[in-house]
Structure formats: C-alpha cells, structure tokens
Amino acid sequence: MKRFITILIMILFSWQAEAQGDGSGRVRNLRVAYITERLNLPPEQNARFWGVYNRYLDERASLRRVYRDQFARGRGGDVDGYDANRFIDDNIEYKEKDLELSKKYKAELLRVISAQQLVDLYQAEREFKQMLIEKLRKR
C-alpha cells in the first residue's frame, strides 16, 4: 500500500511538472523519487511533506527567476561602477531572501517531519545535486 501511494504521488508530480513546461519536470520527478526513497515517510506524513516541500521549491524557483532576469539584463558587455555595485547588492539581497525562505520553510517542515528527517532531507538534497553533477560530467 505504501509503495502504491508513493507511485501515485510521483505520477501526480510528473503531471504537475509537465504542465509547467519548463523542461525541469524530469529532474523534479527524479528528485521526488530520490527524496521519497531516502526519507521513507509513512503515507499520511508523505502527502503533507510534499505539499509543503513543493511550495518551498516553487517559491525558491520564483526567487531564482527574478534574480536571473535581473542578472541577464545587466550582462552584455562592460558595466560601469554603478551597475557593478548594483549587481553586487542584488546578489546579496538574493542570498538574504533565499535564507529567509529557508528559515520560513524550516519551521513549516518541522511541523510535518522530525528534525532528524529534516537533516536527512538536507543530506538527500545534497546527494541528489551531486549525483546530477556527476551524470552531467559523464556526458
């Protein structure tokens, strides 16, 4: 039964990712499968966890998009001192907002999973990222 629910959740997330149409759906599906396997949450906890975690991922992606758009406008050759300083300040502001977002969702996630499970999540995220980097290097 637990395996069935996990598969069902993965299918639902794959549909969501395909609807987004941003090309990251495949990676997101792999992340869901990897983290689901690593955390091994009971079904009732699993559903609540993914609701909170997906909101976190969506907000973080939105924050990155805003920063990436600002950065893209600033590229294109030489920048003067003012633009360079603005870019540096924007970068620091982005990091601060990302940290605030992490703190916000840390509190929300701890209402759903234990502190040890949150540590396991952070470790699984790092391992997944490293796994992707290694696969890209092999190409």
JSON list of C-alpha atoms in Angstrom, two decimals:
[
{"chain": "A", "resi": 1, "resn": "MET", "atom": "CA", "xyz": [0.00, 0.00, 0.00]},
{"chain": "A", "resi": 2, "resn": "LYS", "atom": "CA", "xyz": [2.82, 2.40, 0.91]},
{"chain": "A", "resi": 3, "resn": "ARG", "atom": "CA", "xyz": [4.53, 1.70, -2.42]},
{"chain": "A", "resi": 4, "resn": "PHE", "atom": "CA", "xyz": [1.25, 2.34, -4.27]},
{"chain": "A", "resi": 5, "resn": "ILE", "atom": "CA", "xyz": [0.82, 5.73, -2.60]},
{"chain": "A", "resi": 6, "resn": "THR", "atom": "CA", "xyz": [4.43, 6.65, -3.37]},
{"chain": "A", "resi": 7, "resn": "ILE", "atom": "CA", "xyz": [3.94, 5.76, -7.04]},
{"chain": "A", "resi": 8, "resn": "LEU", "atom": "CA", "xyz": [0.68, 7.69, -7.13]},
{"chain": "A", "resi": 9, "resn": "ILE", "atom": "CA", "xyz": [2.35, 10.77, -5.67]},
{"chain": "A", "resi": 10, "resn": "MET", "atom": "CA", "xyz": [5.18, 10.51, -8.20]},
{"chain": "A", "resi": 11, "resn": "ILE", "atom": "CA", "xyz": [2.66, 10.33, -11.06]},
{"chain": "A", "resi": 12, "resn": "LEU", "atom": "CA", "xyz": [0.82, 13.38, -9.76]},
{"chain": "A", "resi": 13, "resn": "PHE", "atom": "CA", "xyz": [4.05, 15.33, -9.52]},
{"chain": "A", "resi": 14, "resn": "SER", "atom": "CA", "xyz": [5.08, 14.30, -13.02]},
{"chain": "A", "resi": 15, "resn": "TRP", "atom": "CA", "xyz": [1.78, 15.68, -14.37]},
{"chain": "A", "resi": 16, "resn": "GLN", "atom": "CA", "xyz": [2.37, 18.90, -12.47]},
{"chain": "A", "resi": 17, "resn": "ALA", "atom": "CA", "xyz": [5.90, 19.18, -13.82]},
{"chain": "A", "resi": 18, "resn": "GLU", "atom": "CA", "xyz": [4.78, 18.54, -17.40]},
{"chain": "A", "resi": 19, "resn": "ALA", "atom": "CA", "xyz": [2.11, 21.23, -17.02]},
{"chain": "A", "resi": 20, "resn": "GLN", "atom": "CA", "xyz": [4.82, 23.70, -16.02]},
{"chain": "A", "resi": 21, "resn": "GLY", "atom": "CA", "xyz": [6.54, 23.06, -19.34]},
{"chain": "A", "resi": 22, "resn": "ASP", "atom": "CA", "xyz": [9.87, 24.49, -18.24]},
{"chain": "A", "resi": 23, "resn": "GLY", "atom": "CA", "xyz": [11.96, 21.42, -19.04]},
{"chain": "A", "resi": 24, "resn": "SER", "atom": "CA", "xyz": [12.82, 20.79, -15.42]},
{"chain": "A", "resi": 25, "resn": "GLY", "atom": "CA", "xyz": [9.98, 18.31, -14.94]},
{"chain": "A", "resi": 26, "resn": "ARG", "atom": "CA", "xyz": [12.20, 15.29, -15.47]},
{"chain": "A", "resi": 27, "resn": "VAL", "atom": "CA", "xyz": [14.73, 16.44, -12.89]},
{"chain": "A", "resi": 28, "resn": "ARG", "atom": "CA", "xyz": [11.94, 17.29, -10.47]},
{"chain": "A", "resi": 29, "resn": "ASN", "atom": "CA", "xyz": [10.47, 13.80, -10.89]},
{"chain": "A", "resi": 30, "resn": "LEU", "atom": "CA", "xyz": [13.85, 12.22, -10.23]},
{"chain": "A", "resi": 31, "resn": "ARG", "atom": "CA", "xyz": [14.24, 14.40, -7.13]},
{"chain": "A", "resi": 32, "resn": "VAL", "atom": "CA", "xyz": [10.80, 13.32, -5.87]},
{"chain": "A", "resi": 33, "resn": "ALA", "atom": "CA", "xyz": [11.68, 9.66, -6.32]},
{"chain": "A", "resi": 34, "resn": "TYR", "atom": "CA", "xyz": [15.10, 10.05, -4.70]},
{"chain": "A", "resi": 35, "resn": "ILE", "atom": "CA", "xyz": [13.87, 12.00, -1.68]},
{"chain": "A", "resi": 36, "resn": "THR", "atom": "CA", "xyz": [10.81, 9.78, -1.23]},
{"chain": "A", "resi": 37, "resn": "GLU", "atom": "CA", "xyz": [13.04, 6.73, -1.12]},
{"chain": "A", "resi": 38, "resn": "ARG", "atom": "CA", "xyz": [15.58, 8.35, 1.22]},
{"chain": "A", "resi": 39, "resn": "LEU", "atom": "CA", "xyz": [13.08, 9.75, 3.74]},
{"chain": "A", "resi": 40, "resn": "ASN", "atom": "CA", "xyz": [10.80, 6.69, 3.71]},
{"chain": "A", "resi": 41, "resn": "LEU", "atom": "CA", "xyz": [7.91, 8.64, 5.26]},
{"chain": "A", "resi": 42, "resn": "PRO", "atom": "CA", "xyz": [4.62, 6.99, 6.26]},
{"chain": "A", "resi": 43, "resn": "PRO", "atom": "CA", "xyz": [1.84, 7.74, 3.72]},
{"chain": "A", "resi": 44, "resn": "GLU", "atom": "CA", "xyz": [-0.02, 10.29, 5.85]},
{"chain": "A", "resi": 45, "resn": "GLN", "atom": "CA", "xyz": [3.18, 12.20, 6.59]},
{"chain": "A", "resi": 46, "resn": "ASN", "atom": "CA", "xyz": [4.41, 11.85, 3.00]},
{"chain": "A", "resi": 47, "resn": "ALA", "atom": "CA", "xyz": [1.44, 13.71, 1.50]},
{"chain": "A", "resi": 48, "resn": "ARG", "atom": "CA", "xyz": [1.73, 16.62, 3.95]},
{"chain": "A", "resi": 49, "resn": "PHE", "atom": "CA", "xyz": [5.50, 16.78, 3.49]},
{"chain": "A", "resi": 50, "resn": "TRP", "atom": "CA", "xyz": [5.29, 17.03, -0.30]},
{"chain": "A", "resi": 51, "resn": "GLY", "atom": "CA", "xyz": [2.68, 19.76, -0.11]},
{"chain": "A", "resi": 52, "resn": "VAL", "atom": "CA", "xyz": [5.00, 21.95, 1.99]},
{"chain": "A", "resi": 53, "resn": "TYR", "atom": "CA", "xyz": [8.19, 20.97, 0.17]},
{"chain": "A", "resi": 54, "resn": "ASN", "atom": "CA", "xyz": [6.74, 21.69, -3.27]},
{"chain": "A", "resi": 55, "resn": "ARG", "atom": "CA", "xyz": [5.61, 25.15, -2.15]},
{"chain": "A", "resi": 56, "resn": "TYR", "atom": "CA", "xyz": [9.18, 25.74, -0.97]},
{"chain": "A", "resi": 57, "resn": "LEU", "atom": "CA", "xyz": [10.64, 24.57, -4.29]},
{"chain": "A", "resi": 58, "resn": "ASP", "atom": "CA", "xyz": [8.18, 26.75, -6.24]},
{"chain": "A", "resi": 59, "resn": "GLU", "atom": "CA", "xyz": [8.93, 29.87, -4.18]},
{"chain": "A", "resi": 60, "resn": "ARG", "atom": "CA", "xyz": [12.65, 29.24, -4.45]},
{"chain": "A", "resi": 61, "resn": "ALA", "atom": "CA", "xyz": [12.43, 28.78, -8.23]},
{"chain": "A", "resi": 62, "resn": "SER", "atom": "CA", "xyz": [10.44, 32.02, -8.48]},
{"chain": "A", "resi": 63, "resn": "LEU", "atom": "CA", "xyz": [13.07, 33.86, -6.45]},
{"chain": "A", "resi": 64, "resn": "ARG", "atom": "CA", "xyz": [15.83, 32.49, -8.69]},
{"chain": "A", "resi": 65, "resn": "ARG", "atom": "CA", "xyz": [13.93, 33.50, -11.83]},
{"chain": "A", "resi": 66, "resn": "VAL", "atom": "CA", "xyz": [13.64, 37.10, -10.61]},
{"chain": "A", "resi": 67, "resn": "TYR", "atom": "CA", "xyz": [17.35, 37.25, -9.79]},
{"chain": "A", "resi": 68, "resn": "ARG", "atom": "CA", "xyz": [18.33, 35.52, -13.05]},
{"chain": "A", "resi": 69, "resn": "ASP", "atom": "CA", "xyz": [16.26, 38.05, -15.03]},
{"chain": "A", "resi": 70, "resn": "GLN", "atom": "CA", "xyz": [17.96, 40.94, -13.24]},
{"chain": "A", "resi": 71, "resn": "PHE", "atom": "CA", "xyz": [21.36, 39.40, -13.94]},
{"chain": "A", "resi": 72, "resn": "ALA", "atom": "CA", "xyz": [20.55, 38.82, -17.62]},
{"chain": "A", "resi": 73, "resn": "ARG", "atom": "CA", "xyz": [19.62, 42.48, -18.09]},
{"chain": "A", "resi": 74, "resn": "GLY", "atom": "CA", "xyz": [22.93, 43.55, -16.54]},
{"chain": "A", "resi": 75, "resn": "ARG", "atom": "CA", "xyz": [25.02, 41.36, -18.86]},
{"chain": "A", "resi": 76, "resn": "GLY", "atom": "CA", "xyz": [26.06, 42.29, -22.31]},
{"chain": "A", "resi": 77, "resn": "GLY", "atom": "CA", "xyz": [29.47, 43.81, -22.10]},
{"chain": "A", "resi": 78, "resn": "ASP", "atom": "CA", "xyz": [31.18, 46.22, -19.85]},
{"chain": "A", "resi": 79, "resn": "VAL", "atom": "CA", "xyz": [29.32, 47.58, -16.86]},
{"chain": "A", "resi": 80, "resn": "ASP", "atom": "CA", "xyz": [30.13, 50.79, -15.14]},
{"chain": "A", "resi": 81, "resn": "GLY", "atom": "CA", "xyz": [30.88, 51.05, -11.44]},
{"chain": "A", "resi": 82, "resn": "TYR", "atom": "CA", "xyz": [27.29, 51.88, -10.55]},
{"chain": "A", "resi": 83, "resn": "ASP", "atom": "CA", "xyz": [25.89, 48.81, -12.35]},
{"chain": "A", "resi": 84, "resn": "ALA", "atom": "CA", "xyz": [28.57, 46.57, -10.86]},
{"chain": "A", "resi": 85, "resn": "ASN", "atom": "CA", "xyz": [27.72, 47.78, -7.36]},
{"chain": "A", "resi": 86, "resn": "ARG", "atom": "CA", "xyz": [24.01, 47.32, -8.06]},
{"chain": "A", "resi": 87, "resn": "PHE", "atom": "CA", "xyz": [24.67, 43.77, -9.22]},
{"chain": "A", "resi": 88, "resn": "ILE", "atom": "CA", "xyz": [26.65, 43.03, -6.06]},
{"chain": "A", "resi": 89, "resn": "ASP", "atom": "CA", "xyz": [23.88, 44.47, -3.88]},
{"chain": "A", "resi": 90, "resn": "ASP", "atom": "CA", "xyz": [21.24, 42.48, -5.81]},
{"chain": "A", "resi": 91, "resn": "ASN", "atom": "CA", "xyz": [23.28, 39.32, -5.29]},
{"chain": "A", "resi": 92, "resn": "ILE", "atom": "CA", "xyz": [23.46, 39.91, -1.54]},
{"chain": "A", "resi": 93, "resn": "GLU", "atom": "CA", "xyz": [19.73, 40.71, -1.46]},
{"chain": "A", "resi": 94, "resn": "TYR", "atom": "CA", "xyz": [19.00, 37.45, -3.32]},
{"chain": "A", "resi": 95, "resn": "LYS", "atom": "CA", "xyz": [21.05, 35.45, -0.81]},
{"chain": "A", "resi": 96, "resn": "GLU", "atom": "CA", "xyz": [19.25, 37.14, 2.09]},
{"chain": "A", "resi": 97, "resn": "LYS", "atom": "CA", "xyz": [15.83, 36.38, 0.59]},
{"chain": "A", "resi": 98, "resn": "ASP", "atom": "CA", "xyz": [16.88, 32.78, -0.06]},
{"chain": "A", "resi": 99, "resn": "LEU", "atom": "CA", "xyz": [17.98, 32.47, 3.57]},
{"chain": "A", "resi": 100, "resn": "GLU", "atom": "CA", "xyz": [14.67, 33.94, 4.80]},
{"chain": "A", "resi": 101, "resn": "LEU", "atom": "CA", "xyz": [12.82, 31.45, 2.63]},
{"chain": "A", "resi": 102, "resn": "SER", "atom": "CA", "xyz": [14.87, 28.57, 4.05]},
{"chain": "A", "resi": 103, "resn": "LYS", "atom": "CA", "xyz": [14.12, 29.69, 7.60]},
{"chain": "A", "resi": 104, "resn": "LYS", "atom": "CA", "xyz": [10.40, 30.03, 6.86]},
{"chain": "A", "resi": 105, "resn": "TYR", "atom": "CA", "xyz": [10.15, 26.56, 5.36]},
{"chain": "A", "resi": 106, "resn": "LYS", "atom": "CA", "xyz": [12.36, 25.02, 8.03]},
{"chain": "A", "resi": 107, "resn": "ALA", "atom": "CA", "xyz": [9.66, 25.96, 10.53]},
{"chain": "A", "resi": 108, "resn": "GLU", "atom": "CA", "xyz": [6.88, 24.68, 8.27]},
{"chain": "A", "resi": 109, "resn": "LEU", "atom": "CA", "xyz": [8.67, 21.42, 7.54]},
{"chain": "A", "resi": 110, "resn": "LEU", "atom": "CA", "xyz": [9.33, 20.80, 11.23]},
{"chain": "A", "resi": 111, "resn": "ARG", "atom": "CA", "xyz": [5.56, 20.81, 11.77]},
{"chain": "A", "resi": 112, "resn": "VAL", "atom": "CA", "xyz": [5.34, 17.87, 9.36]},
{"chain": "A", "resi": 113, "resn": "ILE", "atom": "CA", "xyz": [8.59, 15.92, 9.83]},
{"chain": "A", "resi": 114, "resn": "SER", "atom": "CA", "xyz": [11.06, 15.49, 12.68]},
{"chain": "A", "resi": 115, "resn": "ALA", "atom": "CA", "xyz": [14.35, 17.35, 12.99]},
{"chain": "A", "resi": 116, "resn": "GLN", "atom": "CA", "xyz": [16.24, 14.16, 12.08]},
{"chain": "A", "resi": 117, "resn": "GLN", "atom": "CA", "xyz": [14.09, 13.75, 8.98]},
{"chain": "A", "resi": 118, "resn": "LEU", "atom": "CA", "xyz": [14.84, 17.36, 8.04]},
{"chain": "A", "resi": 119, "resn": "VAL", "atom": "CA", "xyz": [18.56, 16.67, 8.39]},
{"chain": "A", "resi": 120, "resn": "ASP", "atom": "CA", "xyz": [18.05, 13.60, 6.18]},
{"chain": "A", "resi": 121, "resn": "LEU", "atom": "CA", "xyz": [16.22, 15.80, 3.65]},
{"chain": "A", "resi": 122, "resn": "TYR", "atom": "CA", "xyz": [19.10, 18.28, 3.52]},
{"chain": "A", "resi": 123, "resn": "GLN", "atom": "CA", "xyz": [21.55, 15.43, 3.05]},
{"chain": "A", "resi": 124, "resn": "ALA", "atom": "CA", "xyz": [19.38, 13.85, 0.33]},
{"chain": "A", "resi": 125, "resn": "GLU", "atom": "CA", "xyz": [19.20, 17.20, -1.50]},
{"chain": "A", "resi": 126, "resn": "ARG", "atom": "CA", "xyz": [23.00, 17.50, -1.45]},
{"chain": "A", "resi": 127, "resn": "GLU", "atom": "CA", "xyz": [23.45, 13.90, -2.61]},
{"chain": "A", "resi": 128, "resn": "PHE", "atom": "CA", "xyz": [20.90, 14.35, -5.40]},
{"chain": "A", "resi": 129, "resn": "LYS", "atom": "CA", "xyz": [22.60, 17.52, -6.59]},
{"chain": "A", "resi": 130, "resn": "GLN", "atom": "CA", "xyz": [25.99, 15.78, -6.55]},
{"chain": "A", "resi": 131, "resn": "MET", "atom": "CA", "xyz": [24.52, 12.83, -8.47]},
{"chain": "A", "resi": 132, "resn": "LEU", "atom": "CA", "xyz": [23.21, 15.20, -11.17]},
{"chain": "A", "resi": 133, "resn": "ILE", "atom": "CA", "xyz": [26.56, 16.95, -11.44]},
{"chain": "A", "resi": 134, "resn": "GLU", "atom": "CA", "xyz": [28.36, 13.63, -11.84]},
{"chain": "A", "resi": 135, "resn": "LYS", "atom": "CA", "xyz": [25.94, 12.50, -14.56]},
{"chain": "A", "resi": 136, "resn": "LEU", "atom": "CA", "xyz": [26.42, 15.77, -16.43]},
{"chain": "A", "resi": 137, "resn": "ARG", "atom": "CA", "xyz": [30.20, 15.40, -16.24]},
{"chain": "A", "resi": 138, "resn": "LYS", "atom": "CA", "xyz": [30.00, 11.94, -17.76]},
{"chain": "A", "resi": 139, "resn": "ARG", "atom": "CA", "xyz": [28.17, 13.25, -20.83]}
]
